[in-house]
Coordinates of N, CA and C and ligand atoms in Angstrom, one line a residue:
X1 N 10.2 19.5 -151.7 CA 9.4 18.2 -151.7 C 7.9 18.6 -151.6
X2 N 7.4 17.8 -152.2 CA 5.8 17.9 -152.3 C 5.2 16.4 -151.7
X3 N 4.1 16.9 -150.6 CA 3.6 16.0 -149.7 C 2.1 16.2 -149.8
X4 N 1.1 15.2 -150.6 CA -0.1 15.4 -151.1 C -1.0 14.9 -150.0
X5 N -2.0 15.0 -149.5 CA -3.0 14.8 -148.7 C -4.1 15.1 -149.2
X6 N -4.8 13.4 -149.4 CA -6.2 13.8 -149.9 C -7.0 13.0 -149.6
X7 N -8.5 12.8 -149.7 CA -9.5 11.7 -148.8 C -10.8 12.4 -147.9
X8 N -11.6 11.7 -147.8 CA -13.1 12.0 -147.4 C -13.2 12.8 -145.9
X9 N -14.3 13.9 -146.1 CA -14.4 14.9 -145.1 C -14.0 14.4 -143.5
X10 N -13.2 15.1 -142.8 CA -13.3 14.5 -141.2 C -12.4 12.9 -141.0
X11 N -11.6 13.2 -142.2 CA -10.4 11.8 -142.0 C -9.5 12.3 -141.3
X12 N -9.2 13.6 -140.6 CA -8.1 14.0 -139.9 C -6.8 14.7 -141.2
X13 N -7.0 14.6 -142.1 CA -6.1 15.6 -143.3 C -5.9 16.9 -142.9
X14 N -6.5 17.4 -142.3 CA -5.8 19.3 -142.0 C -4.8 18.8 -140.8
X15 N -5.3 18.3 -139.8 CA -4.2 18.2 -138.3 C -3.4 17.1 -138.3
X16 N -3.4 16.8 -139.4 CA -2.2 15.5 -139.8 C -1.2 16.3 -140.9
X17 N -1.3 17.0 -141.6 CA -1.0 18.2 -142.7 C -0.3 19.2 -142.4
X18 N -0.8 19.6 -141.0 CA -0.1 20.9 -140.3 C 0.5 20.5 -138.8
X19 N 0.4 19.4 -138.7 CA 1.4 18.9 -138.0 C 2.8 18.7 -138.6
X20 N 2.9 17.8 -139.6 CA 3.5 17.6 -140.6 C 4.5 19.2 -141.2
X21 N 3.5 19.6 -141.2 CA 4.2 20.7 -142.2 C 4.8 21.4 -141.0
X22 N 4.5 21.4 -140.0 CA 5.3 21.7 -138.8 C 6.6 21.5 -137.9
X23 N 6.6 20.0 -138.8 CA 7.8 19.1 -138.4 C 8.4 19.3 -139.1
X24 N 8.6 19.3 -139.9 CA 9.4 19.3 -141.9 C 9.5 20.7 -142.4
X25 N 9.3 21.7 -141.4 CA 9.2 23.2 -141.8 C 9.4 23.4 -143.4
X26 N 7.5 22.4 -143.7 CA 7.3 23.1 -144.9 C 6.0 23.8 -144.7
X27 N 5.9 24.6 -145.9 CA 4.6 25.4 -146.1 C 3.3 24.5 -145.9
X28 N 2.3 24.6 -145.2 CA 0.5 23.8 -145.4 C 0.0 24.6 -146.1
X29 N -0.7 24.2 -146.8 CA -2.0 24.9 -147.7 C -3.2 23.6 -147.5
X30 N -4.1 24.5 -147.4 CA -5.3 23.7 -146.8 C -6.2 24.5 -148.1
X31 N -6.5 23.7 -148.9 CA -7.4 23.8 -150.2 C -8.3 23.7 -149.9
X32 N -9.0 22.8 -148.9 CA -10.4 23.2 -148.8 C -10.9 24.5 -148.4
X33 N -9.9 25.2 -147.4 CA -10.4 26.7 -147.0 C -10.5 27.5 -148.1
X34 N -9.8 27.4 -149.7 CA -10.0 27.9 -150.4 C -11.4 27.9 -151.5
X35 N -11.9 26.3 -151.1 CA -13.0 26.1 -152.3 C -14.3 27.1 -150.6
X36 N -13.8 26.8 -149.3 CA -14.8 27.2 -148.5 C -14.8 28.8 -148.5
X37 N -13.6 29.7 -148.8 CA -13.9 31.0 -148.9 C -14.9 31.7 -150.4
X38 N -14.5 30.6 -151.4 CA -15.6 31.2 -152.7 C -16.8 31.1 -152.3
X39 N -17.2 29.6 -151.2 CA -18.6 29.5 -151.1 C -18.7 30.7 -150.1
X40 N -18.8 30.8 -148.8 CA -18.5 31.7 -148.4 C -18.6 33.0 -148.9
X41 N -18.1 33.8 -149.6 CA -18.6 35.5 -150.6 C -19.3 34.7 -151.2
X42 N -20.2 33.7 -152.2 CA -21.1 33.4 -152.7 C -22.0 33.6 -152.2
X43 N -22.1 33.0 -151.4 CA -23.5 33.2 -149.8 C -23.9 34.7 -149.7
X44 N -22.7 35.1 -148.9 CA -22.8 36.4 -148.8 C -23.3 37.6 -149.7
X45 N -22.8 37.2 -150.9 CA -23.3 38.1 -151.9 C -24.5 37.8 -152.8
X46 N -24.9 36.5 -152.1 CA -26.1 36.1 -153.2 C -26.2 36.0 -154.1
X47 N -24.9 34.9 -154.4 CA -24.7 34.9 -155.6 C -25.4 33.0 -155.8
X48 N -26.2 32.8 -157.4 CA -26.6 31.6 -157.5 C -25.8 30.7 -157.2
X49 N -25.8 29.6 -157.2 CA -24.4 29.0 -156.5 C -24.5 28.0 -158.1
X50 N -25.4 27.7 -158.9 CA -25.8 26.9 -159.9 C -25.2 28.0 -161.4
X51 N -25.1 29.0 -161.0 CA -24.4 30.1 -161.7 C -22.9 29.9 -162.1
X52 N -22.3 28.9 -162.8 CA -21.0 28.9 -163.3 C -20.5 30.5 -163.5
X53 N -21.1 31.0 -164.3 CA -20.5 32.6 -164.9 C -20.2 33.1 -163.4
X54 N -21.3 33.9 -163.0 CA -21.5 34.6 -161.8 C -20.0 34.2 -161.2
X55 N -20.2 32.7 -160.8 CA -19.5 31.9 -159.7 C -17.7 32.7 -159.7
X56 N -17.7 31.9 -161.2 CA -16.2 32.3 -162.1 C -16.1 33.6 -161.4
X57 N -16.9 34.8 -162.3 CA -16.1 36.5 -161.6 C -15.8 36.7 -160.5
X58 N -17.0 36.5 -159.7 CA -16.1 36.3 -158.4 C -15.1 35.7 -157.7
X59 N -15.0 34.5 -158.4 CA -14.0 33.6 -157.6 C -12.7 34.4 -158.2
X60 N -12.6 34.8 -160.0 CA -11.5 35.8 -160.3 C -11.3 37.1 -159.6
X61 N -12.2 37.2 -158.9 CA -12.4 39.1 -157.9 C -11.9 38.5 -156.4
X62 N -11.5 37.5 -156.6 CA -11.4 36.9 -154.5 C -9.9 36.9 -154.4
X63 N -9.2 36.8 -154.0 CA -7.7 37.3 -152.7 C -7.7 36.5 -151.7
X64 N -7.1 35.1 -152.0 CA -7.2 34.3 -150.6 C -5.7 34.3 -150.6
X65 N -5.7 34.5 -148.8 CA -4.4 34.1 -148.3 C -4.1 33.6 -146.9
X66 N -3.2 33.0 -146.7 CA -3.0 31.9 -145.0 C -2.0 33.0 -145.0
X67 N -2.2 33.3 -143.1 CA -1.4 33.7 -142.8 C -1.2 33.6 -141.2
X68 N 0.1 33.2 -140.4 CA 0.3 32.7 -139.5 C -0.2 33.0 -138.4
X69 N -1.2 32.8 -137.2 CA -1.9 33.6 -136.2 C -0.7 33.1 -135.4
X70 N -1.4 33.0 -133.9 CA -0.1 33.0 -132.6 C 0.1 31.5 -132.6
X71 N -1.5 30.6 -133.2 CA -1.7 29.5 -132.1 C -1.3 28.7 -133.9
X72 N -2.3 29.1 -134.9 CA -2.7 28.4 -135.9 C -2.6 29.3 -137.1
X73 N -2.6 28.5 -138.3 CA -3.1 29.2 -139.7 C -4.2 29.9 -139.6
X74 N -4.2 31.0 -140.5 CA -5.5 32.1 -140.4 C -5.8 32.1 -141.6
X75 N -6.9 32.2 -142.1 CA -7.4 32.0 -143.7 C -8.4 33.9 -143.9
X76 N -7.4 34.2 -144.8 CA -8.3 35.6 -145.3 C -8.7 36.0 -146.5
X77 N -10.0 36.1 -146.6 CA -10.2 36.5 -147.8 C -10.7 38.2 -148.5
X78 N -10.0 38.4 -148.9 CA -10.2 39.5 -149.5 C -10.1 40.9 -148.3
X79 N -8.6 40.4 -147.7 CA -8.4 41.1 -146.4 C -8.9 40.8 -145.1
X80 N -9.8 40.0 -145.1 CA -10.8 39.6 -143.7 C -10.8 38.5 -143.2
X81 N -10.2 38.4 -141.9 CA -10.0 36.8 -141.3 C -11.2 36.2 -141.2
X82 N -11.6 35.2 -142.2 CA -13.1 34.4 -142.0 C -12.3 33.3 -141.5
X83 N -11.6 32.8 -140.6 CA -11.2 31.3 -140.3 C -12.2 30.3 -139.8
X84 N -12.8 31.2 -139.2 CA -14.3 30.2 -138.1 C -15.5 30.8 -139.3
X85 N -15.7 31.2 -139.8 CA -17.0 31.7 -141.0 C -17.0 30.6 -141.7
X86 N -15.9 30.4 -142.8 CA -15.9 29.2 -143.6 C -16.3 28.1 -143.2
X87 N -16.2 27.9 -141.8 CA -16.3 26.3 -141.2 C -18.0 26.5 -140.7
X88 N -18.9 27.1 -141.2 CA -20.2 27.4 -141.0 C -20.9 26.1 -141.4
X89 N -22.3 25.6 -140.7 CA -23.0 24.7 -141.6 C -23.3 25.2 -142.9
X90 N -23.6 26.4 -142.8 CA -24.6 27.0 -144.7 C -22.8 26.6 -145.5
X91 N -21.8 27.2 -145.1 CA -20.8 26.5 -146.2 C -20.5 25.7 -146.7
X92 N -20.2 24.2 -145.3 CA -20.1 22.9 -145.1 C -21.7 22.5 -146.3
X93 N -22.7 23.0 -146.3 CA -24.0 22.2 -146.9 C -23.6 22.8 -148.5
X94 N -23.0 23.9 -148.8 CA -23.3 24.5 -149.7 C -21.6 24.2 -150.5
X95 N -20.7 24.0 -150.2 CA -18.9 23.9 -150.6 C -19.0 23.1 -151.9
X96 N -19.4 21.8 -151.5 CA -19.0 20.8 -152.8 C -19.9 21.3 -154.1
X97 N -20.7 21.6 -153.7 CA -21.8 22.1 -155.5 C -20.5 23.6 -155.6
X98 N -20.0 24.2 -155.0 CA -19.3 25.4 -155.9 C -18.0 24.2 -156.2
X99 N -17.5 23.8 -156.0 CA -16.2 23.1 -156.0 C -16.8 21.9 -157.3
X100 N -18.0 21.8 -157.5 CA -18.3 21.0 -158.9 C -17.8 21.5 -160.0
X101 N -18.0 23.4 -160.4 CA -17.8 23.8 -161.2 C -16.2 23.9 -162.0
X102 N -16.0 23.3 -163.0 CA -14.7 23.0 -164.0 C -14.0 24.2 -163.8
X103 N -14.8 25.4 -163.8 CA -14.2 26.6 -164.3 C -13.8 27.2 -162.9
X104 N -14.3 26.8 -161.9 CA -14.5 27.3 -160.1 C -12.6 26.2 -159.9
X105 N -13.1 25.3 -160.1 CA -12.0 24.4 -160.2 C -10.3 24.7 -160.8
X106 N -10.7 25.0 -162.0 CA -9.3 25.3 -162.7 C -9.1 26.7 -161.7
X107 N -9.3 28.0 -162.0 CA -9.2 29.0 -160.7 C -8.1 28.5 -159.5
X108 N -9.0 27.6 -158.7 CA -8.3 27.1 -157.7 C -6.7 26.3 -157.7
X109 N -6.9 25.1 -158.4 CA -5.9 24.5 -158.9 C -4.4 25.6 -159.1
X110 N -4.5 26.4 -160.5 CA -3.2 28.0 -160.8 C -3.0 28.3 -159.5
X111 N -3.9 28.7 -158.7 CA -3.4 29.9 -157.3 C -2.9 28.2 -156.4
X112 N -3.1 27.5 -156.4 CA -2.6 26.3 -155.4 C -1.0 25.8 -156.0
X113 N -1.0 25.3 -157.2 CA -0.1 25.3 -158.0 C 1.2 26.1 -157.9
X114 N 0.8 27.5 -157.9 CA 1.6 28.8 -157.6 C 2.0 28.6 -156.4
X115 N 1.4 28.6 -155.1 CA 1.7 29.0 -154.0 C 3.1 27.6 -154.3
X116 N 2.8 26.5 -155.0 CA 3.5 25.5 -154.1 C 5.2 25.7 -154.9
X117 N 4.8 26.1 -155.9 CA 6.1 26.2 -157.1 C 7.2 26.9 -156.5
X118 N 7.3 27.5 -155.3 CA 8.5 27.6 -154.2 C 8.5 27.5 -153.1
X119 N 8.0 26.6 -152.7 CA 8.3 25.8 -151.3 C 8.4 24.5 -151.6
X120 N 9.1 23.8 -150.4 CA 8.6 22.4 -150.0 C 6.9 22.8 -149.3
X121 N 5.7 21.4 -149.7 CA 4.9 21.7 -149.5 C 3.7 20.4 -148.9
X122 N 3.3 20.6 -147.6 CA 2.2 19.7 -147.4 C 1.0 20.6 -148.0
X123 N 0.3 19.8 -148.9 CA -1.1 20.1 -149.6 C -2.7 18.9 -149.2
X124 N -3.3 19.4 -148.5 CA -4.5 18.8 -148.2 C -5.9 18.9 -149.4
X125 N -6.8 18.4 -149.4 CA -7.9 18.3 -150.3 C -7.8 16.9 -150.8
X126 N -9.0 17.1 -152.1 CA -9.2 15.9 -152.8 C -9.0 15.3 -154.0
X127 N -8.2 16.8 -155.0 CA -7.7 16.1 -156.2 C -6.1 16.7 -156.3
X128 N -5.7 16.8 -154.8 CA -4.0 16.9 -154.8 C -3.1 16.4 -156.0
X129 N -3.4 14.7 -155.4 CA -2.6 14.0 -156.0 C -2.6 13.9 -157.6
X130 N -3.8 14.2 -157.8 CA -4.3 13.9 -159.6 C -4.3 14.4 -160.3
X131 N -4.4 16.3 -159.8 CA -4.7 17.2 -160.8 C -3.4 18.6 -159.7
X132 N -3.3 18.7 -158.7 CA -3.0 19.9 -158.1 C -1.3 19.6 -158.2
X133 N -0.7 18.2 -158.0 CA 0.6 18.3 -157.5 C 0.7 16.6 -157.9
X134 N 0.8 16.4 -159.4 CA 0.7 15.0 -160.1 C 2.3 14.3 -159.8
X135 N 3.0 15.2 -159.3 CA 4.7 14.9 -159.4 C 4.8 14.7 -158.1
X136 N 4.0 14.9 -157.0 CA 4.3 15.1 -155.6 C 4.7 13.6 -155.4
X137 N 6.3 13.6 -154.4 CA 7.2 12.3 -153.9 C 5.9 11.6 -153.0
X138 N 5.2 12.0 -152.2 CA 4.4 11.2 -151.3 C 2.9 11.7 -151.6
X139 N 1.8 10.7 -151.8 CA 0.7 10.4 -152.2 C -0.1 10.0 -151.3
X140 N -0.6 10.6 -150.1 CA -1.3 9.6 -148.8 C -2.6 10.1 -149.4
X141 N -3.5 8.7 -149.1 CA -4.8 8.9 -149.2 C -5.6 8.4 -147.9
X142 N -6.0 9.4 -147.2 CA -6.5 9.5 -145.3 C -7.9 9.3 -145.3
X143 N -8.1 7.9 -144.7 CA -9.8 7.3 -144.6 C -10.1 7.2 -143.1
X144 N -11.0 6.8 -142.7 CA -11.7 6.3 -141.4 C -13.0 5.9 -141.4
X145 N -13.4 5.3 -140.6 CA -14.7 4.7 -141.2 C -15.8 5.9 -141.1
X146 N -17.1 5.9 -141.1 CA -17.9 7.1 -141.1 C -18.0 7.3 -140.0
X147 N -18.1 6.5 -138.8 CA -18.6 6.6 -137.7 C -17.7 7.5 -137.0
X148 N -16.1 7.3 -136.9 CA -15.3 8.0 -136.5 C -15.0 9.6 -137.2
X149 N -14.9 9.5 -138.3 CA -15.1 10.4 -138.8 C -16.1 11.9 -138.5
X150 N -17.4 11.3 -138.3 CA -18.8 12.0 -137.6 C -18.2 12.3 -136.6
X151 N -17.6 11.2 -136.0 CA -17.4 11.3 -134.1 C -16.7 12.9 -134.1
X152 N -15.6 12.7 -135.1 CA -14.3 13.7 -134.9 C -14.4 15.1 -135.3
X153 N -15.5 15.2 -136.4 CA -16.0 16.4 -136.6 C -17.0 17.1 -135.7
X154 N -17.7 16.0 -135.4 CA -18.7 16.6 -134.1 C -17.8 17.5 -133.0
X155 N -17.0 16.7 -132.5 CA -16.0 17.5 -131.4 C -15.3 18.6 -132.1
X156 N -15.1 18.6 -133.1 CA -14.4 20.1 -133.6 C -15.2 21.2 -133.7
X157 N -16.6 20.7 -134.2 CA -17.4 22.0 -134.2 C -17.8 22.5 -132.7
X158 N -18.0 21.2 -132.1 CA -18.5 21.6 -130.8 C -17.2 22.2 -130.2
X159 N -16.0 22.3 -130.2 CA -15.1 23.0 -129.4 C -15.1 24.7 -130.1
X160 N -15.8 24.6 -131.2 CA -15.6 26.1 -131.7 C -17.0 26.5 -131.6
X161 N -17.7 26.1 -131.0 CA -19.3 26.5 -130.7 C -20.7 26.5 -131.7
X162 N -20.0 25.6 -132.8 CA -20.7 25.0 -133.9 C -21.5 23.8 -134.1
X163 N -21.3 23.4 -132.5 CA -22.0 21.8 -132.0 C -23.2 21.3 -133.0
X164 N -23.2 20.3 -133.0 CA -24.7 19.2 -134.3 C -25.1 18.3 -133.2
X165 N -25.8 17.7 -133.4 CA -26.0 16.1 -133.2 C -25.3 15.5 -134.1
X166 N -25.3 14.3 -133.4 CA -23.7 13.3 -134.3 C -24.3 13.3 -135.4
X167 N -25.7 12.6 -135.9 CA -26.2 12.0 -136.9 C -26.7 12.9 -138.0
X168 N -26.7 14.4 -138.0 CA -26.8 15.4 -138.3 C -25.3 15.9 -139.3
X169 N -24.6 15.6 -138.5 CA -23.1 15.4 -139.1 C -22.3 14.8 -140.0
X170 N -22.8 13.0 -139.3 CA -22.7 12.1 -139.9 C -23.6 12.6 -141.5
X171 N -24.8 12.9 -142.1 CA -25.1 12.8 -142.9 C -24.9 13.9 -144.0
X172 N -24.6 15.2 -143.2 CA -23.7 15.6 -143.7 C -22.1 15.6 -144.5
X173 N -21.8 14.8 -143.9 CA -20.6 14.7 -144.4 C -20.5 13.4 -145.6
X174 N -21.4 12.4 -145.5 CA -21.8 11.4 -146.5 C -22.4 12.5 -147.7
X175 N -23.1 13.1 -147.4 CA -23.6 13.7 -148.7 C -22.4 14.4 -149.3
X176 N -21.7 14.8 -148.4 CA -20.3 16.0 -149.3 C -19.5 14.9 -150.1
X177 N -19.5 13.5 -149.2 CA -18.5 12.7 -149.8 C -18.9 11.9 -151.3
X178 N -20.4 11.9 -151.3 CA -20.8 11.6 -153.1 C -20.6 12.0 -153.1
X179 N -21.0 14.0 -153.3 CA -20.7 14.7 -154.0 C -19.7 14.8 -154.6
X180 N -18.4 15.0 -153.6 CA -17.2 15.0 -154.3 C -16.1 14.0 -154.9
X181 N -16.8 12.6 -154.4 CA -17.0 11.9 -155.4 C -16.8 11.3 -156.5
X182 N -18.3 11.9 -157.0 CA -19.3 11.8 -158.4 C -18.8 12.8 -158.7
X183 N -18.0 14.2 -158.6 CA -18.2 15.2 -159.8 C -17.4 14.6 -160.7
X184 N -17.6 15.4 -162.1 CA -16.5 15.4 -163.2 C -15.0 15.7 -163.3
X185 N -14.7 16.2 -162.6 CA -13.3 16.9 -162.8 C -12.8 16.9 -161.1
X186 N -12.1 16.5 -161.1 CA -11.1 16.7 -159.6 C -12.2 15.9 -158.5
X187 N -12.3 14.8 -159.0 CA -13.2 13.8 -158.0 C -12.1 13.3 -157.0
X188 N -12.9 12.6 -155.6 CA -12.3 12.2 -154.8 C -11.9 11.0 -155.2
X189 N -10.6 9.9 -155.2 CA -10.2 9.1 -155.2 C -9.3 8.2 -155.4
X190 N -8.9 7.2 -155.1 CA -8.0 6.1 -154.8 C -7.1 6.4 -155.9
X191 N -5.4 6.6 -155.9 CA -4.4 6.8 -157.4 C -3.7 5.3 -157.2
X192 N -3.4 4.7 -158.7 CA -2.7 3.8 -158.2 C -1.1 4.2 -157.8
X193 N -0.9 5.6 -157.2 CA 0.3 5.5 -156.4 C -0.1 5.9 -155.1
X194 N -1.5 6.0 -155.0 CA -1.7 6.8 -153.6 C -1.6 5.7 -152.5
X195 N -0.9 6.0 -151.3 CA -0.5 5.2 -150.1 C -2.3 5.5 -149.2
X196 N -2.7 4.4 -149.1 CA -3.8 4.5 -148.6 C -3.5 4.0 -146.8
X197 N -4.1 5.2 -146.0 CA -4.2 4.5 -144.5 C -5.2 5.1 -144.0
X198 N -5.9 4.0 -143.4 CA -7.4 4.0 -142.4 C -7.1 4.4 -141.0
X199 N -7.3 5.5 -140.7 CA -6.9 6.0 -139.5 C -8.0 5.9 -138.3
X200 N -8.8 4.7 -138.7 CA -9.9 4.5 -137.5 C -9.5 4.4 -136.2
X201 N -8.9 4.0 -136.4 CA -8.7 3.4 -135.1 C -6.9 3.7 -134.5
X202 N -6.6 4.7 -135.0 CA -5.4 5.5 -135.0 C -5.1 6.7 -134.3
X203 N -4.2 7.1 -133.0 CA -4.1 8.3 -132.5 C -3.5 9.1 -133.4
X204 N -3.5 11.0 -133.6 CA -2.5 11.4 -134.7 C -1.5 11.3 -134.2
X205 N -1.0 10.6 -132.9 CA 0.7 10.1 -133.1 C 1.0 9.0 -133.5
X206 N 0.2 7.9 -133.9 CA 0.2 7.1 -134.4 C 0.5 7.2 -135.8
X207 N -0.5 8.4 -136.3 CA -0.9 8.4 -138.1 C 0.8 9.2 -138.0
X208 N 1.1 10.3 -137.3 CA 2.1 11.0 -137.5 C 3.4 10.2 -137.5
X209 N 3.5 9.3 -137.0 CA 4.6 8.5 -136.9 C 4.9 7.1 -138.4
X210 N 3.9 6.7 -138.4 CA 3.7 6.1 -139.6 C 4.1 6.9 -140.9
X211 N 3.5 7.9 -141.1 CA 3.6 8.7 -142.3 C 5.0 9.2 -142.5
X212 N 6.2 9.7 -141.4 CA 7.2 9.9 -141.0 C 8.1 8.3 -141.3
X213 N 7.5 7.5 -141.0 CA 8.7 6.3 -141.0 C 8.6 5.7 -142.9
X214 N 7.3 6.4 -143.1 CA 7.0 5.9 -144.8 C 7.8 6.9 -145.5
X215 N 8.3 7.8 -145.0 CA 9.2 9.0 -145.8 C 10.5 8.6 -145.6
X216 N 10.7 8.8 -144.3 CA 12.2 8.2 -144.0 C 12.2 6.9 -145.0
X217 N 11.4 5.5 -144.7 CA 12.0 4.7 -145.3 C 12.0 4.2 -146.9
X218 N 12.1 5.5 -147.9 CA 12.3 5.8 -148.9 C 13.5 7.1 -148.9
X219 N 14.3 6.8 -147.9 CA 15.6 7.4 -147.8 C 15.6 8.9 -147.0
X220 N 14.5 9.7 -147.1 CA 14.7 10.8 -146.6 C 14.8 11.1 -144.9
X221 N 16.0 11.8 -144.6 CA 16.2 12.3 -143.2 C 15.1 13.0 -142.3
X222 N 14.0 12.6 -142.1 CA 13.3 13.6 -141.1 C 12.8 13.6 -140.0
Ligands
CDP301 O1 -12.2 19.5 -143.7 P1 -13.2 18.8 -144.6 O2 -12.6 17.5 -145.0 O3 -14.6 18.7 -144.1 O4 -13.3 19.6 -145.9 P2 -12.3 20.6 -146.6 O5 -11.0 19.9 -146.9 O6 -12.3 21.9 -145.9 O7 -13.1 20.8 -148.0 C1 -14.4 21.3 -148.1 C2 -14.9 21.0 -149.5 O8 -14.2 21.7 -150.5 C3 -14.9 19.5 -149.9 O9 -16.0 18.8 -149.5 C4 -14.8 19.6 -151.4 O10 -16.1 19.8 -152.0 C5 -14.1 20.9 -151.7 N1 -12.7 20.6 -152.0 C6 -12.4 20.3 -153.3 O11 -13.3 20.2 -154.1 N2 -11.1 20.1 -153.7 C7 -10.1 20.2 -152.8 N3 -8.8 20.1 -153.2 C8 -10.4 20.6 -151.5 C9 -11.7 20.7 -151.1

């Protein structure tokens, strides 16, 4: 089974995803950590980020892989646990302009694709449902208003020592959300099969239990 998760930064899609995929012992793949690992060696290597070519080789020269730690998923790239690197402000400012590029894009999509073509699979990001997993049985599209959103990511960075001011955050994450958007290829948005839910005002046992009674009540045991 294929279980798509997609929708604007800080809607709760990774801890609703790997909860899920926790329950349902299927595989999570968190595709954002994938477009955040190219930015990521981009930075690092100094590479132009406006550089399609450049972008491409490297992203063809990168080795990403999840792999299970004690508590959580571990994201490595190119052998080296960056799990808290990726989640940096310079990536978070810099992610969506590499994730514009068609050719940075397609890359991603094959190795996503692949991973899922033998498992059952919860898949998070923004063009799951459209371009990564067009056949997938469940289609959730996960919103919240901005405010909550901001709220939720503030407290995630501040628990991993990455603290903002809210408003700092908040505008961050509106800018990511044009961006991704407005681009051309694998833009963020609404399918007309995508099950849309506003999780403003929702605990994740709330969102977890809904999502669960919307599977079951299209026949499946879970
Ligand atoms: O966790 P958050 O919602 O902040 O972001 P993320 O899922 O880690 O994704 C980071 C960025 O990667 C997004 O803002 C997109 O620009 C890009 N992305 C994408 O283009 N396509 C995906 N399938 C997943 C992420």
């Amino acid at each position: 089974m294929q279980i798509a998760i997609d929708g604007p930064a800080g809607a709760g899609k990774s801890t609703i995803a790997r909860r899920l995929a926790d329950k349902l012992g299927f595989v999570y793949i968190d595709t954002g950590a994938m477009y955040r690992c190219i930015t990521w060696k981009a930075i690092k290597n100094e590479v132009d980020l406006a550089d399609a070519g450049q972008l491409t080789n490297l992203a063809r020269d990168t080795h990403i892989e999840f792999r299970q730690g004690s508590s959580h998923q571990l994201v490595f790239c190119d052998g080296q646990d960056v799990s808290s690197a990726i989640r940096s402000h310079e990536v978070n400012a810099a992610v969506s302009k590499v994730a514009s590029h068609p050719e940075i894009r397609r890359i991603m999509v094959r190795q996503q694709q692949h991973m899922a073509s033998n498992n059952s699979v919860v898949m998070d990001g923004r063009d799951i449902g459209e371009c990564v997993l067009p056949e997938a049985e469940y289609k959730f599209f996960l919103t919240a208003s901005i405010e909550e959103r901001a709220r939720r990511r503030q407290a995630e960075l501040t628990a991993t020592g990455l603290g903002h001011e809210l408003e700092k955050v908040k505008i961050e994450i509106e800018e990511r959300d044009k961006s991704d958007a407005n681009r051309e290829v694998g833009s963020l948005k609404i399918l007309p099969d995508s099950i849309v839910i506003d999780s403003s005002s929702m605990t994740i046992d709330d969102l977890m239990n809904l999502i669960l009674d919307t599977i079951r009540g299209s026949g499946y045991a879970v």
